[in-house]
Short mmCIF file of C-alpha atoms and ligand atoms in Angstrom, two decimals:
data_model
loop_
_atom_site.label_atom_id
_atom_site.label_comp_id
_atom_site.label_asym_id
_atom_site.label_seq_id
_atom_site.Cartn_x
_atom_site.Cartn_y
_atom_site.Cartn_z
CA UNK Q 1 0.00 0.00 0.00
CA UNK Q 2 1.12 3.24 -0.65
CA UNK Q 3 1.81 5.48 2.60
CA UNK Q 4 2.67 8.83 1.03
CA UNK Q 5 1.84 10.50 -2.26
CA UNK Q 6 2.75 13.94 -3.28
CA UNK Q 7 1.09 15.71 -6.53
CA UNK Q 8 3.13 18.44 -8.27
CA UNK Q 9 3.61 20.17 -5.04
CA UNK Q 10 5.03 23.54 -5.38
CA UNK Q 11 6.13 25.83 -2.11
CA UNK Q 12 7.45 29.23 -2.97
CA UNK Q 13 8.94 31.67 -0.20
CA UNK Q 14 7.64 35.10 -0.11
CA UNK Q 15 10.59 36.75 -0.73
CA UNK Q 16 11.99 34.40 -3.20
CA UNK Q 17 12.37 34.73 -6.59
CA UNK Q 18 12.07 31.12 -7.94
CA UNK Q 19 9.83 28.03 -5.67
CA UNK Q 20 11.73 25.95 -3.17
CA UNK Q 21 10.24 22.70 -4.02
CA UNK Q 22 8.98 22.81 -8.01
CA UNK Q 23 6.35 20.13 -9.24
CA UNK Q 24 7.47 17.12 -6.87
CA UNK Q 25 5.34 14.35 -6.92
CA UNK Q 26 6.69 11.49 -5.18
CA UNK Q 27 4.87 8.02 -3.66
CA UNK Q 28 6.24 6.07 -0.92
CA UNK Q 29 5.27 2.41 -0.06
CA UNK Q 30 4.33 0.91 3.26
CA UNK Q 31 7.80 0.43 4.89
CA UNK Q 32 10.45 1.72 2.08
CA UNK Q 33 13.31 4.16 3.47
CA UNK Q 34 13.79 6.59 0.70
CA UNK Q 35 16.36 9.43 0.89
CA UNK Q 36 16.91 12.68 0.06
CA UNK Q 37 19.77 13.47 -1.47
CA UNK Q 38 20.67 16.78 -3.01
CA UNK Q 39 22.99 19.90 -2.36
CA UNK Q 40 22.51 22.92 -0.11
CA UNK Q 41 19.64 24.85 -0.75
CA UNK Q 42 18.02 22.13 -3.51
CA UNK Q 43 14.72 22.15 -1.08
CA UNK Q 44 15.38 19.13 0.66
CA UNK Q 45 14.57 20.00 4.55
CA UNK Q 46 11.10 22.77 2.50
CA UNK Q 47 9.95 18.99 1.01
CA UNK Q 48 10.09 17.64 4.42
CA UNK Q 49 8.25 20.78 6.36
CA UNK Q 50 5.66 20.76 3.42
CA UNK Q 51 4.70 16.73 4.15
CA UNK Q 52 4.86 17.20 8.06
CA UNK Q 53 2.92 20.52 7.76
CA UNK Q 54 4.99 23.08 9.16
CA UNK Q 55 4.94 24.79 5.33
CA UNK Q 56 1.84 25.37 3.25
CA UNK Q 57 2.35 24.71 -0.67
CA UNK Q 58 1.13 26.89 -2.88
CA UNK Q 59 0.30 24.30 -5.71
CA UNK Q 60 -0.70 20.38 -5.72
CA UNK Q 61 -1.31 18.34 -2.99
CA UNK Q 62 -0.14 15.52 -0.43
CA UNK Q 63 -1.85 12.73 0.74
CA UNK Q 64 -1.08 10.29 3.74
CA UNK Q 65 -2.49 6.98 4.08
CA UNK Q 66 -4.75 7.76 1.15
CA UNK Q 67 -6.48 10.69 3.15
CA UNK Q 68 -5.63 14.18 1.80
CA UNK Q 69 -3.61 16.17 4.36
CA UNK Q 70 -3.57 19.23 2.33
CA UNK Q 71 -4.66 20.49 -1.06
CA UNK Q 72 -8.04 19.41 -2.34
CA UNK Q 73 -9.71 21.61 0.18
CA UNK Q 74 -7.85 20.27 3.53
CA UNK Q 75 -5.05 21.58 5.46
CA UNK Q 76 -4.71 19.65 8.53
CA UNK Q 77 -2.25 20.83 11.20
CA UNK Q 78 1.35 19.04 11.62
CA UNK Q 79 -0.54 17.64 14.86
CA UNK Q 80 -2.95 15.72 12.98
CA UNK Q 81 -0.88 13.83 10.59
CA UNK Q 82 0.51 10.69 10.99
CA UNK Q 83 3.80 11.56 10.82
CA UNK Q 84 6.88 11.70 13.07
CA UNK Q 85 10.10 13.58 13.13
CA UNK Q 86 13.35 13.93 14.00
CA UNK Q 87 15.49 16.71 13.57
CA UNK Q 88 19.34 17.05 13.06
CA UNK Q 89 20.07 18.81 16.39
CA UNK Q 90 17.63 16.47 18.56
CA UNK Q 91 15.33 19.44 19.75
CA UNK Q 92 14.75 18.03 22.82
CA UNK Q 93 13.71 19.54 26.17
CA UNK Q 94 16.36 20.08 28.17
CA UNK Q 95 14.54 20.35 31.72
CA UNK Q 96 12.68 17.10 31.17
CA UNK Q 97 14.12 13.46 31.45
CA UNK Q 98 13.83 10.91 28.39
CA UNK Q 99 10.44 9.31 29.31
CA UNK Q 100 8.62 12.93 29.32
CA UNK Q 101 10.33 14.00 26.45
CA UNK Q 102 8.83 10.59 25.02
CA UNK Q 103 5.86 11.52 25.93
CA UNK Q 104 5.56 14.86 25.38
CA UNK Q 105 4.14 14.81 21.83
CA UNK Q 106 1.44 11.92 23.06
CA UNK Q 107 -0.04 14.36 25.48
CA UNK Q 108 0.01 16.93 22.33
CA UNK Q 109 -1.44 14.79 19.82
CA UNK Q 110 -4.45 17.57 19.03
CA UNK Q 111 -7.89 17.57 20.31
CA UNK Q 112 -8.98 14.48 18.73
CA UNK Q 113 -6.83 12.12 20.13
CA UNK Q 114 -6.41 12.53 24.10
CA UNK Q 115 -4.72 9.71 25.11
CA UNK Q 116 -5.37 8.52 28.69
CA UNK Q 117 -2.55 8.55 31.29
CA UNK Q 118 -1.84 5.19 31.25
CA UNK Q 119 -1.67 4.23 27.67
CA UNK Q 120 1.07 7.40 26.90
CA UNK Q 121 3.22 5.95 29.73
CA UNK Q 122 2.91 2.66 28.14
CA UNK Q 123 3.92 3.79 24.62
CA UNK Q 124 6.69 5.94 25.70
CA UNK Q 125 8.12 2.96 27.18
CA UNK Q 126 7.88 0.83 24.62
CA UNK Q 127 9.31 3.28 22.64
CA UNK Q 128 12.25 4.21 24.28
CA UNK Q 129 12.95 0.16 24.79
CA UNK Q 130 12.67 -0.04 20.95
CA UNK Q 131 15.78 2.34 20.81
CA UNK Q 132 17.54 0.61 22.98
CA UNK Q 133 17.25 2.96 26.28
CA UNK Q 134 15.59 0.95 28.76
CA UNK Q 135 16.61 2.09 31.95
CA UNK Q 136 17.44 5.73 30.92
CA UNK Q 137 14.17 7.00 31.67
CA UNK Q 138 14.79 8.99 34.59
CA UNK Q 139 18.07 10.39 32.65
CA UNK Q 140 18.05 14.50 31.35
CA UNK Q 141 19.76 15.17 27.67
CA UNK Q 142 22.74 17.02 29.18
CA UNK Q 143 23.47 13.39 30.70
CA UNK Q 144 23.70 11.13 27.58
CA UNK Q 145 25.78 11.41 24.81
CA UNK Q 146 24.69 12.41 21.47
CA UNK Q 147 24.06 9.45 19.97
CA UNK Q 148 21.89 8.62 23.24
CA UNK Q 149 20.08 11.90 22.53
CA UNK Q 150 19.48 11.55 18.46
CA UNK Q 151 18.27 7.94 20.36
CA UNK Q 152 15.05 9.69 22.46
CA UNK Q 153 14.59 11.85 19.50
CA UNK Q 154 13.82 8.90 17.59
CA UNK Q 155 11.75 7.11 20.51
CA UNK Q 156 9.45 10.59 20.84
CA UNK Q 157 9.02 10.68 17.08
CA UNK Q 158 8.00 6.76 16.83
CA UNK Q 159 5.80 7.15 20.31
CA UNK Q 160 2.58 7.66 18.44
CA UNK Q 161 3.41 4.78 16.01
CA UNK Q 162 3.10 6.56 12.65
CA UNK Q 163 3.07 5.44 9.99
CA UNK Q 164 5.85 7.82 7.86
CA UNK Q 165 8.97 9.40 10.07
CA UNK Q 166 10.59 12.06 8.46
CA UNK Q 167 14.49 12.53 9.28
CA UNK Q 168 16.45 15.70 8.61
CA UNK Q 169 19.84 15.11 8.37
CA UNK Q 170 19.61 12.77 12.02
CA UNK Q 171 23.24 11.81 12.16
CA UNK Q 172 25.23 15.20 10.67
CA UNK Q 173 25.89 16.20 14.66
CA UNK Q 174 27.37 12.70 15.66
CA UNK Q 175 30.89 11.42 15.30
CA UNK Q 176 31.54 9.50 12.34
CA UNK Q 177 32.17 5.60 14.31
CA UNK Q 178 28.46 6.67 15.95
CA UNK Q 179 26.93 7.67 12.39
CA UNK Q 180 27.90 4.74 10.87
CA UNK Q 181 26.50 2.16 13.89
CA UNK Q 182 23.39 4.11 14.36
CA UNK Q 183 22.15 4.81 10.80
CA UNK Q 184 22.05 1.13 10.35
CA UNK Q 185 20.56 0.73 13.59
CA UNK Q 186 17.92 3.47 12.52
CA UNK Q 187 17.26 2.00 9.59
CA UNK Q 188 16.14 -1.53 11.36
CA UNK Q 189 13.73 0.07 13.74
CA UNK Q 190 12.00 1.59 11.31
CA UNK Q 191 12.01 -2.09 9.33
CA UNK Q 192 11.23 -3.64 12.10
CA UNK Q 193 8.16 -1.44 13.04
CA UNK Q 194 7.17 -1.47 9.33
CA UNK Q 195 7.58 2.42 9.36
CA UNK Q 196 8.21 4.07 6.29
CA UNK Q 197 11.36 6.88 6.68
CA UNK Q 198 12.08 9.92 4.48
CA UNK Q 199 16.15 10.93 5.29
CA UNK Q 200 17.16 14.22 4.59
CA UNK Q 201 20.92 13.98 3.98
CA UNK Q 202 23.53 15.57 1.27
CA UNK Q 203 25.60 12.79 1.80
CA UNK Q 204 25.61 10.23 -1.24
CA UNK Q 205 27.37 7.02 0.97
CA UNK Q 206 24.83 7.80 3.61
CA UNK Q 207 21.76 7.75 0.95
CA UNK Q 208 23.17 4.85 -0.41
CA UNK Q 209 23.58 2.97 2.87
CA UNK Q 210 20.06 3.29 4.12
CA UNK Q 211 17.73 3.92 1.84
CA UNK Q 212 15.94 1.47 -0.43
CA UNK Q 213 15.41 4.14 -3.22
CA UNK Q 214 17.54 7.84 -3.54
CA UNK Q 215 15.73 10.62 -4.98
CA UNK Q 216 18.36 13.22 -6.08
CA UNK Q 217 16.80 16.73 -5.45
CA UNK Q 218 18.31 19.81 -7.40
CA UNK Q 219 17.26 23.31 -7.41
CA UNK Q 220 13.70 22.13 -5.92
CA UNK Q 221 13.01 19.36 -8.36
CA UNK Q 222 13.84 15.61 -8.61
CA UNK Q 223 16.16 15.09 -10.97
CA UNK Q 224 16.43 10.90 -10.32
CA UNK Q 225 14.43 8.63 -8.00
CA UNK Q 226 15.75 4.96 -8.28
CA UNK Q 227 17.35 2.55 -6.29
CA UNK Q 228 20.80 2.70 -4.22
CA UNK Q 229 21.95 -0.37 -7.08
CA UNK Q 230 21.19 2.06 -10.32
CA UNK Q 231 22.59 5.09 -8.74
CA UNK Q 232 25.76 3.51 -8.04
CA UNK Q 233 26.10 1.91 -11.48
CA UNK Q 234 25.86 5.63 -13.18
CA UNK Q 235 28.87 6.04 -15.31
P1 LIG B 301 18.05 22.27 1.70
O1 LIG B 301 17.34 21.63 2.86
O2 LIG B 301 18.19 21.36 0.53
O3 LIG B 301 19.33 22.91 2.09
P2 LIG B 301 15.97 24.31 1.89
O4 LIG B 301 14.68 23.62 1.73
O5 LIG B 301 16.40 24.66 3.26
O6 LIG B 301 17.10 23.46 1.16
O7 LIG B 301 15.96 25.64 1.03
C1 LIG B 301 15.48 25.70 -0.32
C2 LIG B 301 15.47 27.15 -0.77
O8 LIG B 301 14.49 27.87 -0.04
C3 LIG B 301 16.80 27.87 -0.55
O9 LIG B 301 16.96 28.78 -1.62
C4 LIG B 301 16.56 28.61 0.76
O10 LIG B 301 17.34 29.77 0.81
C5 LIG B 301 15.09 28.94 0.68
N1 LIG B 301 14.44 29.02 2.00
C6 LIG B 301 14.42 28.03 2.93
N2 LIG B 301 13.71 28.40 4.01
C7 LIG B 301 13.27 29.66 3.76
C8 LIG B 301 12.48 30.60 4.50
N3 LIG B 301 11.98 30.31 5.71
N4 LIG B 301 12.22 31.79 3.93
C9 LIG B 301 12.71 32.10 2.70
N5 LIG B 301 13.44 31.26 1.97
C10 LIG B 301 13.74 30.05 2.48
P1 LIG B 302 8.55 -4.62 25.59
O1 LIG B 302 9.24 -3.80 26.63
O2 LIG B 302 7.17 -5.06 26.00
O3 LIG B 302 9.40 -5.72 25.01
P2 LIG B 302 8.84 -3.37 23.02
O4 LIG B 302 9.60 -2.08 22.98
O5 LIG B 302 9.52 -4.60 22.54
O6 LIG B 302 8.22 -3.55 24.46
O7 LIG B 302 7.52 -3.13 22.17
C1 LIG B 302 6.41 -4.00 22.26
C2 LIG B 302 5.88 -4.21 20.87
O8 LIG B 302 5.46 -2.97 20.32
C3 LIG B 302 6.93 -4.79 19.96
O9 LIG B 302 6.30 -5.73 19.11
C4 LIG B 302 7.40 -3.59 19.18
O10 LIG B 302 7.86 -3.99 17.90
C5 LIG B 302 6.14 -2.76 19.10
N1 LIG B 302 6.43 -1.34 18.96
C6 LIG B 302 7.10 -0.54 19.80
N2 LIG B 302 7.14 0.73 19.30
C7 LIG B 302 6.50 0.71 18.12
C8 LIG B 302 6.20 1.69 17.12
N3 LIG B 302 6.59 2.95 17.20
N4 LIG B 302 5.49 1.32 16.05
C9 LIG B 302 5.08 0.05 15.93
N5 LIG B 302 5.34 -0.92 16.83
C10 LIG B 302 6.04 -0.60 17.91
#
């Protein structure tokens, strides 16, 4: 089934001259990884706001789970769409520990879905077990290390088990030896929760590594959308 599909979606800046994102339409499958690949300022991170909400395109439309989440006369807030993120410097809250940063966005999930007490504690556990933190619940961000932080931002984004996660650029802050271990280790939490992943990330190895299909961005288009196998065989 498909989980995302984007329809000649264009997002122009008010004081720019020429659209961010131009035309894009893109579908992603139940479970693929796809990444972004492209060069500064080729719209990569705009594509990624547009889909989770936080930007509203002026042209085309976006729908998740085969329900329109905006264009065709919706908008629906980044609140109410099944998608979670996780952002290159971790944007977590320093003066709360892991498990209420977990839960955080299940207390916040918009009018329509109040969650009693019970079940967000139980989610946010499960969560932060899935990346591997049992037993740092009680812990605050200044006391893990990065990749320990990049860790909960991963747990709060899959709390509310979505069904797309949308990464920008999750592993640029972390040393190389803890890029390499987790991106891999990203990657099979999201296959193992059958979670489909959008990476931002303007590194070609790092596309290649994770993602079952690359779609080179340039100068708010996409240029190329194929697999990591037929990118690398391009003379
Ligand atoms: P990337 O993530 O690939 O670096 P961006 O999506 O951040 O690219 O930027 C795409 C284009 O939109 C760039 O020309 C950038 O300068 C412009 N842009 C990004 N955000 C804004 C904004 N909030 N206001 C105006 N222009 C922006
Ligand atoms: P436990 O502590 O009970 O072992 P787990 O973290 O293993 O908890 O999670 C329990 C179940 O919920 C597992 O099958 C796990 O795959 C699933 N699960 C946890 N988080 C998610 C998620 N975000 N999306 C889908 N399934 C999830």
């Amino acid at each position: 089934p498909t989980v995302l599909e984007l329809h000649n979606v264009t997002k122009q800046y008010q004081q720019q001259t020429v659209p961010a994102i131009n035309q894009v339409s893109l579908q992603l499958r139940q479970g693929e990884l796809l990444a972004l690949l492209g060069p500064s300022g080729c719209g990569k991170t705009t594509l990624l706001r547009t889909i989770a909400g936080f930007e509203n395109p002026e042209k085309g439309w976006i729908e998740l789970a085969k329900q329109p989440v905006c264009g065709q006369g919706t908008t629906l807030p980044p609140e109410r769409r099944d998608v979670g993120i996780v952002f290159q410097d971790y944007a977590l809250f320093p003066h709360l520990c892991v498990i209420d940063n977990v839960s955080f966005g299940l207390k916040h999930l918009g009018r329509h879905r109040r969650l009693p007490n019970a079940q967000i504690q139980t989610l946010a556990q499960e969560a932060i077990s899935l990346v591997g933190l049992a037993g740092f619940e009680r812990r605050y961000p200044h006391e893990l290390s990065g990749g320990q932080q990049q860790r909960v931002a991963l747990a709060r984004a899959l709390a509310p088990r979505p069904s797309l996660v949308l990464l920008d650029e999750p592993f640029s802050n972390l040393d190389v030896q803890v890029r390499l271990y987790l991106r891999q280790e990203v990657r099979s939490i999201l296959k193992g929760v059958g979670a489909s992943g959008i990476f931002v990330t303007h590194d070609q190895q790092e596309a290649l590594a994770i993602a079952d299909r690359v779609a080179v961005m340039r100068a708010g288009r996409i240029e190329q959308l194929a697999s990591p196998e037929e990118i690398y065989e391009q003379p």
